[in-house]
Short mmCIF file of C-alpha atoms in Angstrom, two decimals:
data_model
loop_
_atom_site.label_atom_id
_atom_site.label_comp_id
_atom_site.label_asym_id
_atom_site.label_seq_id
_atom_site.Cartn_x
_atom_site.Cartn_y
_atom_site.Cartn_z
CA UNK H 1 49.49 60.13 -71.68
CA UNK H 2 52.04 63.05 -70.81
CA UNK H 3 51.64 65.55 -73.80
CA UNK H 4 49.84 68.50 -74.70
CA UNK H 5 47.90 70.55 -72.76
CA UNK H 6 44.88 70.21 -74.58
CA UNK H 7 44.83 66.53 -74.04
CA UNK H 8 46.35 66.55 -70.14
CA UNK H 9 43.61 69.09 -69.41
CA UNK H 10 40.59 67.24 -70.67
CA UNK H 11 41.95 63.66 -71.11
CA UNK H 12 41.57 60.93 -68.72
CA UNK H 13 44.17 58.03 -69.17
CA UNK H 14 43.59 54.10 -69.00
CA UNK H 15 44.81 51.84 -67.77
CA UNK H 16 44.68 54.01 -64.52
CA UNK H 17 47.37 51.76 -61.81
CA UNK H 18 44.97 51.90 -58.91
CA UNK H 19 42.37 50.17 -61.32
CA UNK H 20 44.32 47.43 -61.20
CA UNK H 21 44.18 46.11 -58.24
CA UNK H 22 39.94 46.31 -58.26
CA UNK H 23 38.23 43.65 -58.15
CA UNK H 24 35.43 42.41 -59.18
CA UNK H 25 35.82 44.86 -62.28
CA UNK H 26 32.74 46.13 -64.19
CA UNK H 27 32.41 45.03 -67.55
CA UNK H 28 35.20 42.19 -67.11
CA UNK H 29 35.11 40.39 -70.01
CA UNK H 30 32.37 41.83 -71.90
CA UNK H 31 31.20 39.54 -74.49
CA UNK H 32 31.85 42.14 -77.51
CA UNK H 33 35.45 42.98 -76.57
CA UNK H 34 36.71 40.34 -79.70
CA UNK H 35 34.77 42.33 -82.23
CA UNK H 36 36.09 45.65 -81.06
CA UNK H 37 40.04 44.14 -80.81
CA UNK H 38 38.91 42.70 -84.70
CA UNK H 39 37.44 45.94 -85.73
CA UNK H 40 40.42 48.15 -84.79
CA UNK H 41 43.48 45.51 -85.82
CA UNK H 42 41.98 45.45 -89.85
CA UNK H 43 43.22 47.33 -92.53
CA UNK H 44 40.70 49.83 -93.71
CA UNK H 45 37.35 50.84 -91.89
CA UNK H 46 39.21 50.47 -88.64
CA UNK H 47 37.69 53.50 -86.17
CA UNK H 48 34.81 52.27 -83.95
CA UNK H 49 31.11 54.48 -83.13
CA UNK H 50 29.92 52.51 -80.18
CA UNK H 51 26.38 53.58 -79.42
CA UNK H 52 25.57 52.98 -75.43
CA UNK H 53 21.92 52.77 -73.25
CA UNK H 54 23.75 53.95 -70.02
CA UNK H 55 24.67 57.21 -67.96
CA UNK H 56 28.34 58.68 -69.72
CA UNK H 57 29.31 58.27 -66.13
CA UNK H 58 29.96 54.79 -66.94
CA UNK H 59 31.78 54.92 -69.58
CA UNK H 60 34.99 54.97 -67.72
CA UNK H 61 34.70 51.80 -66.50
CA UNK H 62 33.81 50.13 -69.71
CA UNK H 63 37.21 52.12 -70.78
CA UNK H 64 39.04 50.76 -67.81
CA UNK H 65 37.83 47.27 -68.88
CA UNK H 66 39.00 47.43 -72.56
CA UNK H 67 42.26 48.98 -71.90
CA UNK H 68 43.11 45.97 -69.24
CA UNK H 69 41.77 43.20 -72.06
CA UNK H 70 44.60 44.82 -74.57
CA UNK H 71 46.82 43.20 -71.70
CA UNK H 72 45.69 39.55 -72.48
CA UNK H 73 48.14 37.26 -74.41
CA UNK H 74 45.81 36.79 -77.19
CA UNK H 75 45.58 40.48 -78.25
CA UNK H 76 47.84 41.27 -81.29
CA UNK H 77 51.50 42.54 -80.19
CA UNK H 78 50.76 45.99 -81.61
CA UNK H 79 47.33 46.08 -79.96
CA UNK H 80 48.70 45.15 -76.32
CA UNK H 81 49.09 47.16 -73.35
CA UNK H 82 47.90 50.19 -75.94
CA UNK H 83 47.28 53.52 -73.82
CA UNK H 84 43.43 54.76 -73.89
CA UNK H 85 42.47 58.55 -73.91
CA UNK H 86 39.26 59.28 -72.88
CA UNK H 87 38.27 62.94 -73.78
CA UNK H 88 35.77 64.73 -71.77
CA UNK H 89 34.76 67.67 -73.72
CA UNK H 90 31.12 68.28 -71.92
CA UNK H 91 33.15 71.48 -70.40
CA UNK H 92 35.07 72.70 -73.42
CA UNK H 93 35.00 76.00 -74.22
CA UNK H 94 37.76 77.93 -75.93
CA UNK H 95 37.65 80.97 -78.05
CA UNK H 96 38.83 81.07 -82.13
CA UNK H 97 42.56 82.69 -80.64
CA UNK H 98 43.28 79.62 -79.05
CA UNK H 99 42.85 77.53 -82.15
CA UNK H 100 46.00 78.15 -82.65
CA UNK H 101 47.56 76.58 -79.40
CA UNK H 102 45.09 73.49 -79.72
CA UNK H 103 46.66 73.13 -83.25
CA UNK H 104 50.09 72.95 -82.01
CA UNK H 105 48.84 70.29 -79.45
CA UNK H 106 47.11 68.15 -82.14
CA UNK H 107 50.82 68.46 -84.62
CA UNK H 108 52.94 67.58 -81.50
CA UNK H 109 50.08 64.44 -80.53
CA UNK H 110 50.58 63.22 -84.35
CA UNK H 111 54.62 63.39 -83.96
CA UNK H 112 54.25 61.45 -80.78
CA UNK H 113 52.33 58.79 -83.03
CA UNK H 114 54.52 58.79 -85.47
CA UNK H 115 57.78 57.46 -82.82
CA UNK H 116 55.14 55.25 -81.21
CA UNK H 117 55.32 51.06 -81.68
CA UNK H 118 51.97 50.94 -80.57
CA UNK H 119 48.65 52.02 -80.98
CA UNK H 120 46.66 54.97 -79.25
CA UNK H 121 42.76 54.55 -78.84
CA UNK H 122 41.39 58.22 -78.49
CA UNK H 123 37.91 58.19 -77.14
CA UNK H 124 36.05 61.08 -78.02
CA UNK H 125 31.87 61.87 -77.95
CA UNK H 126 30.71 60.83 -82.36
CA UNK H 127 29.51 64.50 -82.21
CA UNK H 128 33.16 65.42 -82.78
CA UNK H 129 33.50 63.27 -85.82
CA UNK H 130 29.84 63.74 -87.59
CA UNK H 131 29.56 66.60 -89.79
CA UNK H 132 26.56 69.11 -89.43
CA UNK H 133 26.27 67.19 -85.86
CA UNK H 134 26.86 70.64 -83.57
CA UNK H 135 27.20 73.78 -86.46
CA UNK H 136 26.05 76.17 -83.71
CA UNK H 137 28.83 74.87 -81.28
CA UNK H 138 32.20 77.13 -81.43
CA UNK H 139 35.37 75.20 -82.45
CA UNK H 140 33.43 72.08 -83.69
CA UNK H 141 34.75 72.64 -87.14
CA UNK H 142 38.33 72.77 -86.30
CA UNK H 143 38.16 70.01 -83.63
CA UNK H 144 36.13 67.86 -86.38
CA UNK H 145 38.84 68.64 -88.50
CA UNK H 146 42.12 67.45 -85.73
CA UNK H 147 40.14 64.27 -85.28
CA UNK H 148 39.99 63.32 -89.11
CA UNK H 149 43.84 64.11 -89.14
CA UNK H 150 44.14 61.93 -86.10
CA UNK H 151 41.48 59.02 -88.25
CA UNK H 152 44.04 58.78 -90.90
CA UNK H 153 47.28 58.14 -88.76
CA UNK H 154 48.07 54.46 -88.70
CA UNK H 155 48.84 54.01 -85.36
CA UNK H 156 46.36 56.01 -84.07
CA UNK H 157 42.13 54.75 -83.46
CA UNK H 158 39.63 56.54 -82.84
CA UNK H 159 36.90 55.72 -80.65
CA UNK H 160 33.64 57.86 -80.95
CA UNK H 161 31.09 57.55 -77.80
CA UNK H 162 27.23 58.45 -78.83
CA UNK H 163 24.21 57.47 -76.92
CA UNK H 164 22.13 58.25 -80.18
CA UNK H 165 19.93 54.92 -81.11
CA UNK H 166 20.22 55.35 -84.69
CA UNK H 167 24.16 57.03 -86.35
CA UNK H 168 23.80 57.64 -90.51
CA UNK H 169 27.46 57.65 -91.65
CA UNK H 170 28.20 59.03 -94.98
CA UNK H 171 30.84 59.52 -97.76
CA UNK H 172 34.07 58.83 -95.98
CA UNK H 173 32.90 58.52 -92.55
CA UNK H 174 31.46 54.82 -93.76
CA UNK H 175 35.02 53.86 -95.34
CA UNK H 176 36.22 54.85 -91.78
CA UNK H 177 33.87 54.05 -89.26
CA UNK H 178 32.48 50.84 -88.13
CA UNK H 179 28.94 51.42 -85.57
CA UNK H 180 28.08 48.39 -82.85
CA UNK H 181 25.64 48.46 -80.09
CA UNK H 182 26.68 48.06 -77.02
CA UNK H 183 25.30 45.60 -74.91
CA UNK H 184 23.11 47.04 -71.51
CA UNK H 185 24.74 46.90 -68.21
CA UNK H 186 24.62 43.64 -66.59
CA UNK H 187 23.38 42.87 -63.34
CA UNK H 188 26.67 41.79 -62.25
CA UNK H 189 28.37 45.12 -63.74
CA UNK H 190 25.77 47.10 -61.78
CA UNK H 191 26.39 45.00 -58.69
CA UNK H 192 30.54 45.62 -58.73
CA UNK H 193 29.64 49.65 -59.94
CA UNK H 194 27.61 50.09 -56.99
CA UNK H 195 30.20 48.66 -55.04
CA UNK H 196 33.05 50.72 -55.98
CA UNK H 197 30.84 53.59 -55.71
CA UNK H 198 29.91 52.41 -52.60
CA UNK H 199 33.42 52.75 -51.33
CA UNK H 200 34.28 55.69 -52.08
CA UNK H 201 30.83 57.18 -50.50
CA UNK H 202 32.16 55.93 -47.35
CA UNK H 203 35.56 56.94 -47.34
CA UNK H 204 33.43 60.40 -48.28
CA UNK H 205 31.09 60.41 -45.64
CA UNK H 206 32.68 58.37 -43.22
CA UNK H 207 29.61 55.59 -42.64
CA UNK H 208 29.47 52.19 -43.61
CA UNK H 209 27.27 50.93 -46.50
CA UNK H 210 26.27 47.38 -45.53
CA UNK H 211 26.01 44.73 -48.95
CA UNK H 212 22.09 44.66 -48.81
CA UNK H 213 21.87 48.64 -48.83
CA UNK H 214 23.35 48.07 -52.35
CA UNK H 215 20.62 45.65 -54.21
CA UNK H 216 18.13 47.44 -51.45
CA UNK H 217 18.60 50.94 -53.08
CA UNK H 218 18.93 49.69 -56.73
CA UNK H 219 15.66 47.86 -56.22
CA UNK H 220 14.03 50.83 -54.60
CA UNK H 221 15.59 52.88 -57.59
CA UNK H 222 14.03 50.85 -60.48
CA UNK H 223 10.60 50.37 -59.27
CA UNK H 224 9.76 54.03 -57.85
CA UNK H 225 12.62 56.37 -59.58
CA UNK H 226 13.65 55.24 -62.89
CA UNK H 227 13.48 51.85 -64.80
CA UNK H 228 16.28 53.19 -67.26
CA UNK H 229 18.31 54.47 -65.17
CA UNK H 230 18.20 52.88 -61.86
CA UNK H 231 21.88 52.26 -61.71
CA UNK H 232 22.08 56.24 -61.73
CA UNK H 233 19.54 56.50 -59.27
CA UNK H 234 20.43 54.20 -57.22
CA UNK H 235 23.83 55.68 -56.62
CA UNK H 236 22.14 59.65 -56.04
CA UNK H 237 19.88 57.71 -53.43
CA UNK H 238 22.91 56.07 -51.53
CA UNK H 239 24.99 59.20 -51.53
CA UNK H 240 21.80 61.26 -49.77
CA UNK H 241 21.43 58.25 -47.89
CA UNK H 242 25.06 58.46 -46.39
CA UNK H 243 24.74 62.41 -46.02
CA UNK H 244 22.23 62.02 -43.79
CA UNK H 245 23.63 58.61 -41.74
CA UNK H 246 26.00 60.90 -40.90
CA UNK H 247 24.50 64.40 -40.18
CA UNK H 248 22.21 62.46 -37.51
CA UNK H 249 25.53 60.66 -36.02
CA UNK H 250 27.36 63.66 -35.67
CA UNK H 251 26.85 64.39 -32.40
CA UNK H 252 27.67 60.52 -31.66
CA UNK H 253 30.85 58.81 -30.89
CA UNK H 254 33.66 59.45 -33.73
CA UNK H 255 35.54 56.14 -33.14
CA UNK H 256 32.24 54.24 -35.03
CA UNK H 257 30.79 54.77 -38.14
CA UNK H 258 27.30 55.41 -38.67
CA UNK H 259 25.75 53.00 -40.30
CA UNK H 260 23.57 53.38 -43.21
CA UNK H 261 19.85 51.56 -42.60
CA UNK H 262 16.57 50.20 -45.07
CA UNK H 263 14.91 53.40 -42.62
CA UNK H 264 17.48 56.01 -44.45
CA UNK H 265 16.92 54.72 -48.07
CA UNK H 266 13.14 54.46 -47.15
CA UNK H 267 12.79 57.95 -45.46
CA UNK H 268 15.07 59.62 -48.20
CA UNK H 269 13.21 57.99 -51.02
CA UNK H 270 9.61 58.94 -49.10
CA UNK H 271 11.39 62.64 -49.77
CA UNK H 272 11.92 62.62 -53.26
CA UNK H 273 8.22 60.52 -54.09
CA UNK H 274 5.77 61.86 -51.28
CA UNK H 275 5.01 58.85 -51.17
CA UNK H 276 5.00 57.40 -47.16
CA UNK H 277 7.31 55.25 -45.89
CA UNK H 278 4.63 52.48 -45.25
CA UNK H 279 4.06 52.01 -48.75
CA UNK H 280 7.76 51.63 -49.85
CA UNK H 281 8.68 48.41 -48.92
CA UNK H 282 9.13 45.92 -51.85
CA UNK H 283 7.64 42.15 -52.56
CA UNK H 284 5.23 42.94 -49.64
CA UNK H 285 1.94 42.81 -51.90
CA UNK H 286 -0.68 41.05 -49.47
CA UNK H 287 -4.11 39.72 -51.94
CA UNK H 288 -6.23 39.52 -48.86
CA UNK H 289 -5.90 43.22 -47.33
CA UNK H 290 -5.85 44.42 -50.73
CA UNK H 291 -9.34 42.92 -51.63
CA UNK H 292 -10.60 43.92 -48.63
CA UNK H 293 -9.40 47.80 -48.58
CA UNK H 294 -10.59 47.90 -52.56
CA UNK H 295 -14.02 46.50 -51.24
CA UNK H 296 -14.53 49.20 -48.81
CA UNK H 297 -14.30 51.68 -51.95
CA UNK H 298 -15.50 49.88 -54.56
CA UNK H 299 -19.10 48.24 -54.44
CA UNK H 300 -20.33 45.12 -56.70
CA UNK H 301 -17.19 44.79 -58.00
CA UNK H 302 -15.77 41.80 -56.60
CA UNK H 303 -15.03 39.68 -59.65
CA UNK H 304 -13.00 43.05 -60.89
CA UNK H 305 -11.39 43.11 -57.52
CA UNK H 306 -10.41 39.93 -57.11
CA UNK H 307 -9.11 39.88 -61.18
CA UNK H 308 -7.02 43.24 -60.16
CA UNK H 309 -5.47 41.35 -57.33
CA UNK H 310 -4.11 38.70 -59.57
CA UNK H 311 -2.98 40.26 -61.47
CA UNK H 312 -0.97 42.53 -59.17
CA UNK H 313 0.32 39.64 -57.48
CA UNK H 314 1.72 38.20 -60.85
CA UNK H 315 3.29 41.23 -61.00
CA UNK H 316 5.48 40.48 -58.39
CA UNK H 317 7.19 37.08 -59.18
CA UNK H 318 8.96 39.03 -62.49
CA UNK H 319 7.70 37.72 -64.67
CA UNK H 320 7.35 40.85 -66.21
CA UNK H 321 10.45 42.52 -68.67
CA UNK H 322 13.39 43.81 -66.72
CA UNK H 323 12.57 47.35 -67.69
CA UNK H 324 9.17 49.06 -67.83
CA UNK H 325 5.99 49.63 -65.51
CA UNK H 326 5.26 47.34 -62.49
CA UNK H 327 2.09 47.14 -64.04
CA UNK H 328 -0.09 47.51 -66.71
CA UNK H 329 -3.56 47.61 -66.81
CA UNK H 330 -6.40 48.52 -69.23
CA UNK H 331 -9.97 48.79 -68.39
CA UNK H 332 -11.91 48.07 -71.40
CA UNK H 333 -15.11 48.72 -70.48
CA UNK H 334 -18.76 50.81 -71.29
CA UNK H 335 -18.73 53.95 -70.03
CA UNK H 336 -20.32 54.82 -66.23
CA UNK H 337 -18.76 51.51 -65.41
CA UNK H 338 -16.28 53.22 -62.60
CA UNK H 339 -12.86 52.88 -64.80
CA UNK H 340 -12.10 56.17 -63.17
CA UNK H 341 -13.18 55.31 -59.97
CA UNK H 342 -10.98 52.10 -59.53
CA UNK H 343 -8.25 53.74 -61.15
CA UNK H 344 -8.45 56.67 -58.04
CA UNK H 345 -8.80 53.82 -55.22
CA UNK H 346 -6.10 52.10 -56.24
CA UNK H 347 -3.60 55.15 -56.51
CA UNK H 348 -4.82 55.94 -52.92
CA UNK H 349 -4.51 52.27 -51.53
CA UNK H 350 -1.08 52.17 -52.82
CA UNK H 351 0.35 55.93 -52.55
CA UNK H 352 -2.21 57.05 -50.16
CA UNK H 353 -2.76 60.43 -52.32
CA UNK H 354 -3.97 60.57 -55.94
CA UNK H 355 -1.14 62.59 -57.15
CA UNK H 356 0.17 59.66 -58.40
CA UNK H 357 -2.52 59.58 -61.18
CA UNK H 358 -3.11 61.15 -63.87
CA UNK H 359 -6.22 61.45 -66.24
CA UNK H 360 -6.12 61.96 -69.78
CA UNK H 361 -9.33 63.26 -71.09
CA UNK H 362 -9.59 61.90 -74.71
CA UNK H 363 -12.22 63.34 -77.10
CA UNK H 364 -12.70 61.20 -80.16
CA UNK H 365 -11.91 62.39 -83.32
CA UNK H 366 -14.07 61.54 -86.39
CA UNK H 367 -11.28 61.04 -89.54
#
């Protein structure tokens, strides 16, 4: 959108051209794009709160997304090809003098809408819209203010972006505002993120980024960085991971990319854990060697043991939920039974250090 400074200096326009041509595109699709075209073409109660589980870095491609679905044939005529403006304000910062400019911007945006045959969709974080959300914040009144002026133009939607799980709207706010959930990333959206990502780590660094690297450092990601946010991970472990493919090729032959290896994502990831290298690698759970190392540590146990094992081992066909521990277990037993004790060998058979544990002493309370 060419228009006011306000909105050329922190506004981000969809659909971008170059966006066009990618494919696979993340989010293609998404299931709950009908109920957001439905929500915005009614009457009354038209703005949308969408509330999201994933890193705001995503957002534009979920933006992306939407703005090329107003293209399809089945989208209302005054709902197609509609321009989306994404507004970034996690920088803004202006002082009460320049109200005055940013007031000018916001008339000359509502003229625009007024000549306009179609809609706008400004996307903007639902702490802009929410009263009493940010009091502290400088500004927020007067911005909160724009944005209800904006809410009551016809042609104009608002979109408000919150990661909060639980939004209470109230007085006219609920006339306005409709709140839906957004669904999690999929694993194919993560798979065509961390490809596009992918590229433009390489054009960055100048290595290549082989396919497997991608589900290698996702899977790496979730099980020893982050469960919730292993796409986010994942993509901070790659870019290291490319950094350093091609600080140690440097001295190497220009005309051939380095090449990014398991060794790099292993090594890099050993960095950030302390945990070694050896004890990185993934589905590579072996029953027999761990009875036998637990045995060596653990005395007239073996039953235990060999339950432990198991259980471990179940562990690793997935059957478990997509997000959460690799593990769980609970020793329920007397006390002087060596709870602690297996707890300790088995953070140092699998970490080889017993800084990854951690002991809660609990003192019981009488109520």
């Amino acid at each position: 959108m060419a228009g006011p400074t306000f909105f050329t200096q922190h506004g981000l326009s969809f659909p971008l051209q170059a966006s066009k041509k990618i494919q696979p595109m993340p989010f293609h699709d998404h299931p709950q794009f009908p109920v957001l075209i439905d929500t915005f073409i009614r009457k009354n109660n038209h703005h949308l709160i969408l509330q999201y589980d994933f890193s705001p870095s995503i957002l534009t491609y979920f933006l992306d997304a939407l703005s090329h679905y107003f293209l399809q044939e089945h989208t209302p005529s005054f709902l197609r090809e509609s321009e989306i403006l994404y507004l970034d304000l996690s920088r803004l910062s202006f002082s009460q003098t320049e109200q005055i400019a940013l007031e000018r911007d916001f008339f000359d945006l509502r003229l625009k809408l007024d000549r306009a045959e179609k809609y706008y969709l400004i996307a903007v974080p639902a702490q802009y819209l929410l009263k009493k959300s940010m009091p502290s914040q400088p500004g927020h009144a007067f911005l909160q203010h724009q944005f209800q002026l904006l809410a009551q133009h016809p042609c104009c939607r608002i979109l408000g972006l919150t990661q909060a799980k639980k939004i209470n709207l109230k007085g006219s706010l609920r006339n306005q505002f409709t709140c839906i959930d957004l669904f999690s990333v999929t694993e194919p959206d993560r798979l065509s993120i961390l490809k596009l990502q992918r590229n433009e780590l390489e054009n960055h660094h100048q290595v290549s980024i082989p396919d497997e690297m991608i589900n290698l450092a996702y899977s790496l990601s979730e099980r020893y960085l982050s469960a919730d946010n292993a796409l986010e991970k994942a993509l901070l472990l790659l870019d290291s991971c490319a950094a350093r493919a091609y600080t140690s090729d440097a001295e190497g032959s220009n005309t051939i990319k380095a090449l990014v290896t398991p060794t790099d994502l292993l090594n890099v990831l050993s960095t950030w854990t302390q945990i070694p290298v050896s004890h990185l690698q993934l589905n590579t759970f072996k029953s027999p060697d761990f009875i036998y190392g637990m045995q060596q540590r653990i005395f007239g146990q073996d039953s235990a043991i060999t339950l432990l094992s198991h259980e471990l081992q179940q562990s690793q066909v997935h059957l478990q939920q997509s997000t959460g521990p690799f593990c769980s277990l609970l020793f329920c037993v007397p006390k002087h039974s060596g709870k602690k004790t297996v707890a300790i060998a088995l953070s140092e058979h699998f970490f080889k250090q017993r800084n990854a544990l951690y002991c809660a002493e609990l003192t019981p309370v009488n109520l």
